[in-house]
Short mmCIF file of C-alpha atoms in Angstrom, two decimals:
data_model
loop_
_atom_site.label_atom_id
_atom_site.label_comp_id
_atom_site.label_asym_id
_atom_site.label_seq_id
_atom_site.Cartn_x
_atom_site.Cartn_y
_atom_site.Cartn_z
CA THR A 1 49.76 -58.13 -20.46
CA PHE A 2 50.80 -54.68 -20.43
CA ASN A 3 53.89 -53.10 -21.81
CA SER A 4 55.90 -50.15 -20.50
CA LYS A 5 55.59 -46.60 -22.59
CA ILE A 6 57.55 -43.89 -23.03
CA TYR A 7 56.50 -40.22 -23.00
CA ASN A 8 58.37 -37.54 -23.77
CA LEU A 9 57.24 -33.84 -22.32
CA LYS A 10 59.05 -30.53 -22.88
CA LEU A 11 57.95 -27.38 -20.36
CA GLU A 12 58.31 -24.28 -22.43
CA TYR A 13 60.78 -21.49 -20.97
CA ASP A 14 59.11 -17.72 -20.87
CA GLU A 15 61.19 -15.02 -21.08
CA LYS A 16 58.30 -12.92 -19.69
CA ASN A 17 58.77 -15.08 -16.59
CA VAL A 18 62.42 -13.46 -16.18
CA GLN A 19 61.88 -9.58 -14.59
CA THR A 20 64.30 -7.24 -13.09
CA VAL A 21 63.32 -5.44 -9.86
CA LYS A 22 64.81 -3.03 -7.70
CA LYS A 23 67.47 -4.93 -5.45
CA SER A 24 65.55 -2.76 -2.58
CA ASP A 25 62.52 -4.58 -3.37
CA LEU A 26 64.27 -7.75 -2.01
CA LYS A 27 65.42 -6.34 1.43
CA SER A 28 62.86 -8.60 3.24
CA PHE A 29 64.92 -11.60 1.98
CA GLU A 30 68.39 -10.01 2.75
CA ASP A 31 67.01 -9.39 6.48
CA ALA A 32 66.00 -13.12 6.15
CA TRP A 33 69.90 -13.99 5.89
CA TYR A 34 69.47 -14.90 1.88
CA LYS A 35 71.99 -13.70 0.14
CA LEU A 36 71.16 -11.93 -3.32
CA VAL A 37 73.58 -13.10 -5.33
CA ALA A 38 73.23 -15.04 -8.56
CA TRP A 39 72.07 -18.55 -8.77
CA THR A 40 70.24 -17.83 -5.22
CA LYS A 41 66.63 -19.64 -4.80
CA LEU A 42 64.53 -17.57 -2.77
CA PRO A 43 61.15 -19.10 -1.36
CA THR A 44 57.88 -17.81 -1.81
CA GLN A 45 54.11 -18.76 -1.17
CA TYR A 46 54.01 -19.28 -5.13
CA GLY A 47 57.48 -21.27 -5.49
CA GLU A 48 60.82 -20.39 -5.89
CA LEU A 49 62.50 -17.03 -7.66
CA LEU A 50 65.95 -18.01 -8.96
CA ILE A 51 68.29 -15.28 -9.07
CA LYS A 52 69.93 -15.08 -12.53
CA SER A 53 72.16 -11.82 -11.86
CA VAL A 54 72.88 -9.07 -9.74
CA THR A 55 73.98 -5.22 -10.13
CA ASP A 56 74.24 -2.77 -7.28
CA SER A 57 70.68 -1.75 -7.96
CA GLU A 58 68.91 -4.40 -9.44
CA VAL A 59 68.19 -8.10 -9.43
CA VAL A 60 66.96 -10.10 -12.23
CA LEU A 61 64.76 -13.01 -11.50
CA ASP A 62 63.69 -16.20 -13.03
CA ILE A 63 60.31 -17.46 -12.02
CA ASN A 64 59.91 -19.88 -14.65
CA PRO A 65 59.42 -23.99 -13.25
CA PRO A 66 63.02 -25.47 -12.54
CA LEU A 67 62.59 -27.87 -15.26
CA ALA A 68 61.16 -25.12 -18.02
CA GLY A 69 63.16 -25.93 -21.21
CA LYS A 70 64.47 -29.13 -20.43
CA ASN A 71 63.60 -32.14 -22.25
CA LEU A 72 61.59 -34.72 -19.71
CA THR A 73 61.34 -38.31 -20.79
CA PHE A 74 58.83 -40.58 -18.39
CA GLU A 75 58.66 -44.54 -18.41
CA ILE A 76 55.49 -45.81 -17.06
CA GLU A 77 54.60 -48.82 -16.32
CA MET A 78 50.84 -50.36 -15.88
CA VAL A 79 50.84 -52.27 -12.25
CA LYS A 80 47.50 -53.24 -12.04
CA PHE A 81 44.43 -52.41 -13.62
CA ASP A 82 41.02 -52.44 -11.53
CA ASN A 83 38.03 -53.15 -14.23
#
């Protein structure tokens, strides 16, 4: 008999993963019809970049994983065990 078990996990939010770049450095995204406004997600080969804020000349990007800083709870139930 197996009971389910609950695991808690928290991914740390890292302020070093929040970076300010020149708006002109993101021209390729604008050319691809992405709007450089807060909360837009920009796809890259490494994952999504979240725009936190925008000024006339700069964009603040957050490259933390989307669940970083959140408490996650998993309930795991053993369904089958092969010996």
